[in-house]
mmCIF file of C-alpha atoms in Angstrom:
data_model
loop_
_atom_site.group_PDB
_atom_site.id
_atom_site.type_symbol
_atom_site.label_atom_id
_atom_site.label_comp_id
_atom_site.label_asym_id
_atom_site.label_seq_id
_atom_site.Cartn_x
_atom_site.Cartn_y
_atom_site.Cartn_z
ATOM 1 C CA UNK A 1 0.000 0.000 0.000
ATOM 2 C CA UNK A 2 1.450 3.333 -1.084
ATOM 3 C CA UNK A 3 0.941 6.262 1.263
ATOM 4 C CA UNK A 4 0.287 9.475 -0.553
ATOM 5 C CA UNK A 5 2.017 12.531 0.878
ATOM 6 C CA UNK A 6 -0.239 14.888 2.703
ATOM 7 C CA UNK A 7 -0.855 18.110 0.839
ATOM 8 C CA UNK A 8 1.055 20.996 2.402
ATOM 9 C CA UNK A 9 -1.065 23.558 4.168
ATOM 10 C CA UNK A 10 -0.946 26.886 2.482
ATOM 11 C CA UNK A 11 0.398 29.523 4.859
ATOM 12 C CA UNK A 12 -1.899 32.272 5.996
ATOM 13 C CA UNK A 13 -1.708 35.421 3.887
ATOM 14 C CA UNK A 14 0.559 38.043 5.434
ATOM 15 C CA UNK A 15 -2.314 40.501 6.084
ATOM 16 C CA UNK A 16 -4.075 37.844 8.195
ATOM 17 C CA UNK A 17 -0.875 37.187 10.167
ATOM 18 C CA UNK A 18 -0.349 40.899 10.841
ATOM 19 C CA UNK A 19 -3.989 41.721 11.592
ATOM 20 C CA UNK A 20 -3.761 41.195 15.411
ATOM 21 C CA UNK A 21 -0.709 43.468 15.737
ATOM 22 C CA UNK A 22 -2.218 46.083 13.435
ATOM 23 C CA UNK A 23 -5.518 46.036 15.335
ATOM 24 C CA UNK A 24 -3.746 46.287 18.708
ATOM 25 C CA UNK A 25 -1.729 49.266 17.486
ATOM 26 C CA UNK A 26 -4.773 51.010 16.036
ATOM 27 C CA UNK A 27 -6.695 50.553 19.302
ATOM 28 C CA UNK A 28 -3.700 51.811 21.289
ATOM 29 C CA UNK A 29 -3.767 55.056 19.339
ATOM 30 C CA UNK A 30 -7.539 55.480 18.891
ATOM 31 C CA UNK A 31 -9.321 53.628 21.703
ATOM 32 C CA UNK A 32 -13.023 52.804 21.637
ATOM 33 C CA UNK A 33 -14.803 54.934 24.241
ATOM 34 C CA UNK A 34 -18.363 53.598 24.199
ATOM 35 C CA UNK A 35 -20.310 51.485 24.767
ATOM 36 C CA UNK A 36 -18.488 50.366 27.891
ATOM 37 C CA UNK A 37 -18.332 46.682 26.889
ATOM 38 C CA UNK A 38 -16.747 47.532 23.540
ATOM 39 C CA UNK A 39 -14.378 49.998 25.201
ATOM 40 C CA UNK A 40 -13.247 47.328 27.667
ATOM 41 C CA UNK A 41 -12.710 44.772 24.907
ATOM 42 C CA UNK A 42 -10.764 47.322 22.884
ATOM 43 C CA UNK A 43 -8.624 48.181 25.882
ATOM 44 C CA UNK A 44 -7.697 44.521 26.412
ATOM 45 C CA UNK A 45 -6.832 44.069 22.726
ATOM 46 C CA UNK A 46 -4.690 47.217 22.759
ATOM 47 C CA UNK A 47 -2.514 46.157 25.698
ATOM 48 C CA UNK A 48 0.247 44.358 23.719
ATOM 49 C CA UNK A 49 0.956 47.407 21.546
ATOM 50 C CA UNK A 50 0.375 49.862 24.397
ATOM 51 C CA UNK A 51 2.750 48.276 26.890
ATOM 52 C CA UNK A 52 5.139 46.230 24.726
ATOM 53 C CA UNK A 53 5.493 48.139 21.430
ATOM 54 C CA UNK A 54 9.080 47.022 20.851
ATOM 55 C CA UNK A 55 8.202 43.357 21.311
ATOM 56 C CA UNK A 56 5.219 43.667 19.000
ATOM 57 C CA UNK A 57 7.486 45.359 16.470
ATOM 58 C CA UNK A 58 9.878 42.400 16.550
ATOM 59 C CA UNK A 59 6.993 40.017 15.862
ATOM 60 C CA UNK A 60 5.779 42.174 12.978
ATOM 61 C CA UNK A 61 9.255 42.158 11.468
ATOM 62 C CA UNK A 62 9.583 38.392 11.848
ATOM 63 C CA UNK A 63 6.222 37.878 10.115
ATOM 64 C CA UNK A 64 6.985 40.252 7.258
ATOM 65 C CA UNK A 65 10.573 39.101 6.594
ATOM 66 C CA UNK A 66 9.680 35.961 4.572
ATOM 67 C CA UNK A 67 7.469 37.988 2.228
ATOM 68 C CA UNK A 68 10.290 40.474 1.623
ATOM 69 C CA UNK A 69 12.734 37.618 0.952
ATOM 70 C CA UNK A 70 10.583 35.861 -1.650
ATOM 71 C CA UNK A 71 11.539 36.308 -5.279
ATOM 72 C CA UNK A 72 7.971 36.101 -6.515
ATOM 73 C CA UNK A 73 5.746 38.614 -4.786
ATOM 74 C CA UNK A 74 2.104 37.868 -4.155
ATOM 75 C CA UNK A 75 -0.519 40.592 -4.114
ATOM 76 C CA UNK A 76 -1.228 39.731 -0.483
ATOM 77 C CA UNK A 77 2.459 40.261 0.321
ATOM 78 C CA UNK A 78 2.308 43.816 -1.013
ATOM 79 C CA UNK A 79 -0.737 44.523 1.140
ATOM 80 C CA UNK A 80 0.930 42.865 4.142
ATOM 81 C CA UNK A 81 4.127 44.860 3.808
ATOM 82 C CA UNK A 82 2.051 48.031 3.642
ATOM 83 C CA UNK A 83 0.266 46.954 6.826
ATOM 84 C CA UNK A 84 3.628 46.295 8.466
ATOM 85 C CA UNK A 85 4.910 49.769 7.566
ATOM 86 C CA UNK A 86 1.778 51.426 8.970
ATOM 87 C CA UNK A 87 1.938 49.272 12.101
ATOM 88 C CA UNK A 88 5.575 50.241 12.634
ATOM 89 C CA UNK A 89 4.632 53.909 12.309
ATOM 90 C CA UNK A 90 1.897 53.456 14.891
ATOM 91 C CA UNK A 91 4.193 51.565 17.263
ATOM 92 C CA UNK A 92 6.742 54.340 16.893
ATOM 93 C CA UNK A 93 4.135 56.863 18.017
ATOM 94 C CA UNK A 94 3.187 54.647 20.974
ATOM 95 C CA UNK A 95 6.843 54.440 22.002
ATOM 96 C CA UNK A 96 7.301 58.204 21.626
ATOM 97 C CA UNK A 97 4.355 58.759 23.965
ATOM 98 C CA UNK A 98 5.867 56.337 26.482
ATOM 99 C CA UNK A 99 9.161 58.212 26.437
ATOM 100 C CA UNK A 100 7.323 61.519 26.917
ATOM 101 C CA UNK A 101 6.197 60.340 30.361
ATOM 102 C CA UNK A 102 9.570 61.264 31.882
ATOM 103 C CA UNK A 103 9.187 64.907 30.887
ATOM 104 C CA UNK A 104 5.576 65.050 32.088
ATOM 105 C CA UNK A 105 6.437 63.510 35.469
ATOM 106 C CA UNK A 106 9.470 65.748 35.937
ATOM 107 C CA UNK A 107 7.287 68.792 35.335
ATOM 108 C CA UNK A 108 4.602 67.560 37.754
ATOM 109 C CA UNK A 109 7.159 66.977 40.500
ATOM 110 C CA UNK A 110 8.988 70.251 39.947
ATOM 111 C CA UNK A 111 6.092 72.671 39.714
ATOM 112 C CA UNK A 112 5.113 74.575 42.859
ATOM 113 C CA UNK A 113 1.879 73.426 44.461
ATOM 114 C CA UNK A 114 -0.368 75.995 46.062
ATOM 115 C CA UNK A 115 -1.492 74.731 49.441
ATOM 116 C CA UNK A 116 -3.942 75.785 52.084
ATOM 117 C CA UNK A 117 -1.570 78.296 53.691
ATOM 118 C CA UNK A 118 -3.087 80.879 51.354
ATOM 119 C CA UNK A 119 -6.321 80.749 53.328
ATOM 120 C CA UNK A 120 -4.437 81.634 56.487
ATOM 121 C CA UNK A 121 -3.127 84.828 54.984
ATOM 122 C CA UNK A 122 0.176 83.661 53.552
ATOM 123 C CA UNK A 123 1.104 81.794 50.400
ATOM 124 C CA UNK A 124 2.913 78.506 50.831
ATOM 125 C CA UNK A 125 4.375 76.488 47.993
ATOM 126 C CA UNK A 126 6.243 73.193 47.954
ATOM 127 C CA UNK A 127 8.179 71.244 45.373
ATOM 128 C CA UNK A 128 9.570 67.734 45.240
ATOM 129 C CA UNK A 129 13.371 67.740 45.609
ATOM 130 C CA UNK A 130 15.248 67.568 42.288
ATOM 131 C CA UNK A 131 16.738 64.271 41.184
ATOM 132 C CA UNK A 132 19.034 63.125 38.355
ATOM 133 C CA UNK A 133 17.097 62.698 35.129
ATOM 134 C CA UNK A 134 15.616 59.226 34.741
ATOM 135 C CA UNK A 135 17.332 57.043 32.143
ATOM 136 C CA UNK A 136 15.427 54.151 30.618
ATOM 137 C CA UNK A 137 17.137 50.798 31.377
ATOM 138 C CA UNK A 138 16.685 49.329 27.897
ATOM 139 C CA UNK A 139 18.053 45.832 28.671
ATOM 140 C CA UNK A 140 15.359 45.363 31.323
ATOM 141 C CA UNK A 141 12.662 46.761 29.021
ATOM 142 C CA UNK A 142 13.630 44.438 26.168
ATOM 143 C CA UNK A 143 14.736 41.273 27.941
ATOM 144 C CA UNK A 144 12.828 41.179 31.231
ATOM 145 C CA UNK A 145 9.563 43.087 30.878
ATOM 146 C CA UNK A 146 7.893 41.083 33.682
ATOM 147 C CA UNK A 147 9.619 42.115 36.916
ATOM 148 C CA UNK A 148 10.898 39.214 38.996
ATOM 149 C CA UNK A 149 12.063 39.513 42.593
ATOM 150 C CA UNK A 150 15.581 40.992 42.319
ATOM 151 C CA UNK A 151 18.658 39.953 44.202
ATOM 152 C CA UNK A 152 18.897 41.625 47.549
ATOM 153 C CA UNK A 153 15.134 41.503 48.135
ATOM 154 C CA UNK A 154 13.495 38.995 50.460
ATOM 155 C CA UNK A 155 9.953 37.882 49.613
ATOM 156 C CA UNK A 156 7.455 36.513 52.142
ATOM 157 C CA UNK A 157 4.146 35.502 50.607
ATOM 158 C CA UNK A 158 0.718 34.955 52.089
ATOM 159 C CA UNK A 159 1.225 36.782 55.384
ATOM 160 C CA UNK A 160 -2.127 36.993 57.203
ATOM 161 C CA UNK A 161 -3.151 40.301 58.770
ATOM 162 C CA UNK A 162 -6.762 39.677 59.804
ATOM 163 C CA UNK A 163 -9.363 37.074 60.727
ATOM 164 C CA UNK A 164 -9.964 35.886 57.136
ATOM 165 C CA UNK A 165 -6.793 34.161 55.863
ATOM 166 C CA UNK A 166 -8.050 34.303 52.268
ATOM 167 C CA UNK A 167 -9.067 37.961 52.131
ATOM 168 C CA UNK A 168 -6.719 39.376 54.766
ATOM 169 C CA UNK A 169 -3.322 38.490 53.344
ATOM 170 C CA UNK A 170 -0.371 40.182 51.705
ATOM 171 C CA UNK A 171 3.052 39.618 50.213
ATOM 172 C CA UNK A 172 5.929 41.352 51.985
ATOM 173 C CA UNK A 173 9.144 42.441 50.266
ATOM 174 C CA UNK A 174 12.075 43.724 52.308
ATOM 175 C CA UNK A 175 15.775 44.340 51.856
ATOM 176 C CA UNK A 176 17.684 41.126 52.417
ATOM 177 C CA UNK A 177 20.290 42.852 54.602
ATOM 178 C CA UNK A 178 17.885 42.709 57.558
ATOM 179 C CA UNK A 179 18.136 46.416 58.399
ATOM 180 C CA UNK A 180 15.041 48.031 59.978
ATOM 181 C CA UNK A 181 12.598 49.382 57.399
ATOM 182 C CA UNK A 182 12.870 53.096 56.604
ATOM 183 C CA UNK A 183 9.246 53.239 55.479
ATOM 184 C CA UNK A 184 6.296 51.051 54.561
ATOM 185 C CA UNK A 185 4.668 51.093 51.136
ATOM 186 C CA UNK A 186 1.275 49.374 51.011
ATOM 187 C CA UNK A 187 0.032 48.696 47.490
ATOM 188 C CA UNK A 188 -3.638 47.749 47.005
ATOM 189 C CA UNK A 189 -4.532 45.906 43.822
ATOM 190 C CA UNK A 190 -7.335 46.745 41.420
ATOM 191 C CA UNK A 191 -9.969 44.517 39.841
ATOM 192 C CA UNK A 192 -13.267 46.434 40.154
ATOM 193 C CA UNK A 193 -13.390 45.416 43.854
ATOM 194 C CA UNK A 194 -14.362 41.867 42.821
ATOM 195 C CA UNK A 195 -11.155 40.320 41.465
ATOM 196 C CA UNK A 196 -7.409 40.503 41.856
ATOM 197 C CA UNK A 197 -4.610 39.242 44.067
ATOM 198 C CA UNK A 198 -1.328 40.456 45.560
ATOM 199 C CA UNK A 199 1.821 40.979 43.492
ATOM 200 C CA UNK A 200 0.169 41.243 40.098
ATOM 201 C CA UNK A 201 0.435 45.008 39.657
ATOM 202 C CA UNK A 202 3.118 47.588 40.413
ATOM 203 C CA UNK A 203 5.752 44.925 40.992
ATOM 204 C CA UNK A 204 8.566 47.167 39.786
ATOM 205 C CA UNK A 205 7.510 49.878 42.245
ATOM 206 C CA UNK A 206 7.348 47.401 45.127
ATOM 207 C CA UNK A 207 10.771 45.922 44.362
ATOM 208 C CA UNK A 208 12.311 49.369 43.924
ATOM 209 C CA UNK A 209 11.166 50.382 47.398
ATOM 210 C CA UNK A 210 12.287 47.115 48.973
ATOM 211 C CA UNK A 211 15.775 47.539 47.513
ATOM 212 C CA UNK A 212 15.926 51.022 49.058
ATOM 213 C CA UNK A 213 15.189 49.757 52.552
ATOM 214 C CA UNK A 214 11.401 49.991 52.633
ATOM 215 C CA UNK A 215 8.985 47.269 53.647
ATOM 216 C CA UNK A 216 6.887 46.899 50.491
ATOM 217 C CA UNK A 217 3.497 45.246 50.932
ATOM 218 C CA UNK A 218 1.153 44.034 48.187
ATOM 219 C CA UNK A 219 -2.201 43.398 49.836
ATOM 220 C CA UNK A 220 -5.609 42.006 49.037
ATOM 221 C CA UNK A 221 -8.923 42.534 50.802
ATOM 222 C CA UNK A 222 -12.508 41.246 50.863
ATOM 223 C CA UNK A 223 -13.771 41.146 47.283
ATOM 224 C CA UNK A 224 -17.450 41.658 46.517
ATOM 225 C CA UNK A 225 -19.968 41.133 43.674
ATOM 226 C CA UNK A 226 -20.371 44.907 43.295
ATOM 227 C CA UNK A 227 -18.215 47.783 44.535
ATOM 228 C CA UNK A 228 -20.943 49.126 46.801
ATOM 229 C CA UNK A 229 -21.777 45.793 48.435
ATOM 230 C CA UNK A 230 -18.186 45.549 49.666
ATOM 231 C CA UNK A 231 -18.102 49.008 51.207
ATOM 232 C CA UNK A 232 -16.840 49.772 53.800
ATOM 233 C CA UNK A 233 -15.362 46.301 54.406
ATOM 234 C CA UNK A 234 -12.490 46.729 51.968
ATOM 235 C CA UNK A 235 -11.622 50.055 53.619
ATOM 236 C CA UNK A 236 -11.789 48.434 57.071
ATOM 237 C CA UNK A 237 -9.470 45.700 55.787
ATOM 238 C CA UNK A 238 -6.742 48.125 54.761
ATOM 239 C CA UNK A 239 -6.990 49.957 58.061
ATOM 240 C CA UNK A 240 -6.706 46.570 59.756
ATOM 241 C CA UNK A 241 -3.529 46.023 57.744
ATOM 242 C CA UNK A 242 -2.169 49.346 59.022
ATOM 243 C CA UNK A 243 -2.909 48.117 62.548
ATOM 244 C CA UNK A 244 -0.919 44.958 61.759
ATOM 245 C CA UNK A 245 2.019 47.105 60.622
ATOM 246 C CA UNK A 246 1.856 49.105 63.844
ATOM 247 C CA UNK A 247 1.511 46.113 66.192
ATOM 248 C CA UNK A 248 3.072 43.110 64.439
ATOM 249 C CA UNK A 249 5.497 44.968 62.185
ATOM 250 C CA UNK A 250 8.331 45.098 64.761
ATOM 251 C CA UNK A 251 8.545 41.297 64.572
ATOM 252 C CA UNK A 252 9.197 41.633 60.829
ATOM 253 C CA UNK A 253 11.795 44.396 60.899
ATOM 254 C CA UNK A 254 9.337 47.314 60.774
ATOM 255 C CA UNK A 255 9.778 49.749 63.678
ATOM 256 C CA UNK A 256 6.518 50.781 65.318
ATOM 257 C CA UNK A 257 6.483 54.413 64.156
ATOM 258 C CA UNK A 258 7.730 53.828 60.612
ATOM 259 C CA UNK A 259 5.999 56.145 58.083
ATOM 260 C CA UNK A 260 3.376 54.354 55.972
ATOM 261 C CA UNK A 261 2.499 55.319 52.404
ATOM 262 C CA UNK A 262 -0.655 53.900 50.844
ATOM 263 C CA UNK A 263 -0.790 53.259 47.100
ATOM 264 C CA UNK A 264 -3.273 51.606 44.795
ATOM 265 C CA UNK A 265 -4.101 50.808 41.200
ATOM 266 C CA UNK A 266 -7.609 51.322 39.774
ATOM 267 C CA UNK A 267 -10.024 50.212 42.517
ATOM 268 C CA UNK A 268 -7.057 50.011 44.875
ATOM 269 C CA UNK A 269 -6.398 53.707 44.293
ATOM 270 C CA UNK A 270 -9.934 54.446 45.530
ATOM 271 C CA UNK A 271 -9.234 52.492 48.717
ATOM 272 C CA UNK A 272 -5.870 54.210 49.165
ATOM 273 C CA UNK A 273 -7.422 57.667 48.893
ATOM 274 C CA UNK A 274 -10.293 56.779 51.203
ATOM 275 C CA UNK A 275 -7.762 55.457 53.725
ATOM 276 C CA UNK A 276 -5.801 58.709 53.528
ATOM 277 C CA UNK A 277 -8.906 60.866 53.960
ATOM 278 C CA UNK A 278 -10.527 58.937 56.844
ATOM 279 C CA UNK A 279 -7.558 58.541 59.188
ATOM 280 C CA UNK A 280 -8.706 57.765 62.704
ATOM 281 C CA UNK A 281 -12.408 57.567 61.788
ATOM 282 C CA UNK A 282 -13.834 55.056 64.318
ATOM 283 C CA UNK A 283 -16.598 54.032 61.895
ATOM 284 C CA UNK A 284 -13.978 52.304 59.738
ATOM 285 C CA UNK A 285 -11.925 50.904 62.638
ATOM 286 C CA UNK A 286 -14.306 48.588 64.526
ATOM 287 C CA UNK A 287 -12.522 47.069 67.479
ATOM 288 C CA UNK A 288 -9.334 49.064 66.951
ATOM 289 C CA UNK A 289 -10.621 52.625 67.179
ATOM 290 C CA UNK A 290 -7.556 53.874 69.078
ATOM 291 C CA UNK A 291 -4.986 52.730 66.500
ATOM 292 C CA UNK A 292 -3.240 55.424 64.472
ATOM 293 C CA UNK A 293 -4.221 54.678 60.863
ATOM 294 C CA UNK A 294 -2.869 57.891 59.350
ATOM 295 C CA UNK A 295 -0.702 57.762 56.252
ATOM 296 C CA UNK A 296 2.459 59.708 55.508
ATOM 297 C CA UNK A 297 1.468 59.823 51.837
ATOM 298 C CA UNK A 298 -0.947 58.394 49.282
ATOM 299 C CA UNK A 299 -0.485 57.378 45.632
ATOM 300 C CA UNK A 300 -3.169 56.686 43.041
ATOM 301 C CA UNK A 301 -2.443 55.020 39.691
ATOM 302 C CA UNK A 302 -5.223 55.097 37.055
ATOM 303 C CA UNK A 303 -7.743 55.156 39.880
ATOM 304 C CA UNK A 304 -11.483 55.375 40.128
ATOM 305 C CA UNK A 305 -12.347 58.178 42.556
ATOM 306 C CA UNK A 306 -16.121 58.419 42.514
ATOM 307 C CA UNK A 307 -18.967 57.012 44.580
ATOM 308 C CA UNK A 308 -19.422 53.247 44.715
ATOM 309 C CA UNK A 309 -23.203 53.357 44.421
ATOM 310 C CA UNK A 310 -26.282 55.447 45.165
ATOM 311 C CA UNK A 311 -26.814 54.103 48.669
ATOM 312 C CA UNK A 312 -23.301 55.131 49.775
ATOM 313 C CA UNK A 313 -22.792 58.251 47.664
ATOM 314 C CA UNK A 314 -22.224 60.415 50.757
ATOM 315 C CA UNK A 315 -19.638 58.104 52.333
ATOM 316 C CA UNK A 316 -17.873 56.181 49.547
ATOM 317 C CA UNK A 317 -16.863 59.146 47.389
ATOM 318 C CA UNK A 318 -13.371 60.499 48.222
ATOM 319 C CA UNK A 319 -14.430 63.974 47.111
ATOM 320 C CA UNK A 320 -17.090 63.966 49.853
ATOM 321 C CA UNK A 321 -14.390 63.452 52.496
ATOM 322 C CA UNK A 322 -12.760 66.519 54.059
ATOM 323 C CA UNK A 323 -9.344 67.154 52.538
ATOM 324 C CA UNK A 324 -7.940 69.372 55.277
ATOM 325 C CA UNK A 325 -6.110 66.446 56.885
ATOM 326 C CA UNK A 326 -4.885 64.844 53.670
ATOM 327 C CA UNK A 327 -1.237 63.752 53.555
ATOM 328 C CA UNK A 328 0.967 64.450 50.517
ATOM 329 C CA UNK A 329 -0.711 62.868 47.502
ATOM 330 C CA UNK A 330 0.483 61.802 44.053
ATOM 331 C CA UNK A 331 -2.078 60.947 41.387
ATOM 332 C CA UNK A 332 -0.951 59.596 38.009
ATOM 333 C CA UNK A 333 -3.434 58.889 35.230
ATOM 334 C CA UNK A 334 -3.428 58.155 31.515
ATOM 335 C CA UNK A 335 -4.940 60.596 29.034
ATOM 336 C CA UNK A 336 -6.561 57.750 27.038
ATOM 337 C CA UNK A 337 -7.939 55.736 29.969
ATOM 338 C CA UNK A 338 -11.322 54.388 28.844
ATOM 339 C CA UNK A 339 -11.992 52.221 31.900
ATOM 340 C CA UNK A 340 -11.649 55.018 34.473
ATOM 341 C CA UNK A 341 -11.693 58.273 32.479
ATOM 342 C CA UNK A 342 -9.251 60.985 33.474
ATOM 343 C CA UNK A 343 -11.998 63.430 34.479
ATOM 344 C CA UNK A 344 -12.413 61.528 37.769
ATOM 345 C CA UNK A 345 -8.758 62.070 38.661
ATOM 346 C CA UNK A 346 -9.013 65.772 37.803
ATOM 347 C CA UNK A 347 -12.068 66.085 40.052
ATOM 348 C CA UNK A 348 -10.224 64.617 43.037
ATOM 349 C CA UNK A 349 -7.139 66.751 42.422
ATOM 350 C CA UNK A 350 -9.260 69.913 42.446
ATOM 351 C CA UNK A 351 -10.830 68.832 45.731
ATOM 352 C CA UNK A 352 -7.481 68.109 47.360
ATOM 353 C CA UNK A 353 -5.761 71.262 46.146
ATOM 354 C CA UNK A 354 -8.619 73.405 47.428
ATOM 355 C CA UNK A 355 -8.196 72.399 51.062
ATOM 356 C CA UNK A 356 -5.103 70.281 51.672
ATOM 357 C CA UNK A 357 -2.110 71.768 53.466
ATOM 358 C CA UNK A 358 0.193 69.259 51.738
ATOM 359 C CA UNK A 359 1.459 68.867 48.167
ATOM 360 C CA UNK A 360 -0.773 67.281 45.546
ATOM 361 C CA UNK A 361 1.320 66.013 42.630
ATOM 362 C CA UNK A 362 -0.680 65.293 39.485
ATOM 363 C CA UNK A 363 0.508 63.936 36.154
ATOM 364 C CA UNK A 364 -1.417 62.892 33.044
ATOM 365 C CA UNK A 365 0.616 60.454 30.988
ATOM 366 C CA UNK A 366 0.215 61.066 27.244
ATOM 367 C CA UNK A 367 -1.306 58.106 25.445
ATOM 368 C CA UNK A 368 -1.491 55.920 28.567
ATOM 369 C CA UNK A 369 -4.441 53.615 29.106
ATOM 370 C CA UNK A 370 -5.667 51.653 32.109
ATOM 371 C CA UNK A 371 -3.256 49.168 33.677
ATOM 372 C CA UNK A 372 0.055 50.782 32.769
ATOM 373 C CA UNK A 373 1.910 49.279 35.780
ATOM 374 C CA UNK A 374 2.001 45.610 34.763
ATOM 375 C CA UNK A 375 5.293 45.426 32.862
ATOM 376 C CA UNK A 376 8.565 47.336 32.740
ATOM 377 C CA UNK A 377 7.747 49.655 29.888
ATOM 378 C CA UNK A 378 9.699 52.901 29.492
ATOM 379 C CA UNK A 379 6.586 54.738 30.699
ATOM 380 C CA UNK A 380 6.076 52.688 33.839
ATOM 381 C CA UNK A 381 9.757 52.781 34.781
ATOM 382 C CA UNK A 382 9.524 56.577 34.542
ATOM 383 C CA UNK A 383 6.535 56.372 36.900
ATOM 384 C CA UNK A 384 8.560 54.229 39.321
ATOM 385 C CA UNK A 385 11.369 56.791 39.285
ATOM 386 C CA UNK A 386 8.910 59.622 39.910
ATOM 387 C CA UNK A 387 7.259 57.788 42.807
ATOM 388 C CA UNK A 388 10.710 57.188 44.279
ATOM 389 C CA UNK A 389 11.241 60.952 44.309
ATOM 390 C CA UNK A 390 7.826 61.448 45.890
ATOM 391 C CA UNK A 391 8.234 58.872 48.681
ATOM 392 C CA UNK A 392 11.907 59.400 49.567
ATOM 393 C CA UNK A 393 11.296 62.584 51.618
ATOM 394 C CA UNK A 394 8.559 60.718 53.507
ATOM 395 C CA UNK A 395 10.846 57.936 54.747
ATOM 396 C CA UNK A 396 11.973 57.833 58.334
#
């Protein structure tokens, strides 16, 4: 019996191979804004080009190279090469916007911030201390975009800080030299209050602080079917974590009075701001009303800063909280964020700058979307450097 050779599968036309990269690049530059479901789907599809434009460019080049090397050109190859050229142009614009983040952040940190001293009859301005200009570490961007725990950093995972070992847990990163922590950075993950876990977001920021002698914490909290149904439990959880830092921290190399900075991404930014604006409020500290839950600073990355629902509109909206006691705040948002539009960040900044006696640093990153802190892109590494400048004066 003679076996006939199987017919060779015809390769996909080059335009079909390049279509995902081209679509991702197009959505990165011109995101869908409504309806919300389409905007969310478009955001997800845009993430490769938005956060990894160089890597996408390499894949585009690898796909287009065989067509350029062929002696006989197909009509589809001509179309595909044209798509590749346009995709490269779009990726170049994405990368240019990423690199522009350094300039935007430098300007936000350097500009004077009017504070509430004006209302007392004198004008008071503050600036963040100058720092050497941030340089993009290209080897890390190209070869290790997902941040792994670096040498010199000790990781302890799944530390429990409350009665629910599933919801009340965190990962702790400290300097391996065993020296007492100079400060504590608590990062609260996003996920629309119903999903998420520690150490998925802002890893580069956490590791950077741990290497500089901070205790860096990536925490989770009670998740809920809707944002409002979980309020105020998720806020109580983070205050319970602050209590853990104050009472149990000394056993983990964290002196009792170490300054604590709260940070969050997306939904976590809402919790961080609410924590900063409700320090010492007994309503959100059941059973530990006397514990000092104040923060030395607060950081919000692409956050949602509005009410969580109609039933809690007076209590769950950070703008409804008095800002007179707010610590120094840094809010960083993307101009193209379709999941949590930038107008919400602007609203909170206006509220804080009206009444706070401390600096309010605000930067809008050109071309940035939601979730810009997942990988080591040039933009996010510029954010990490800027946050380092913001938190360093707050350390003990």
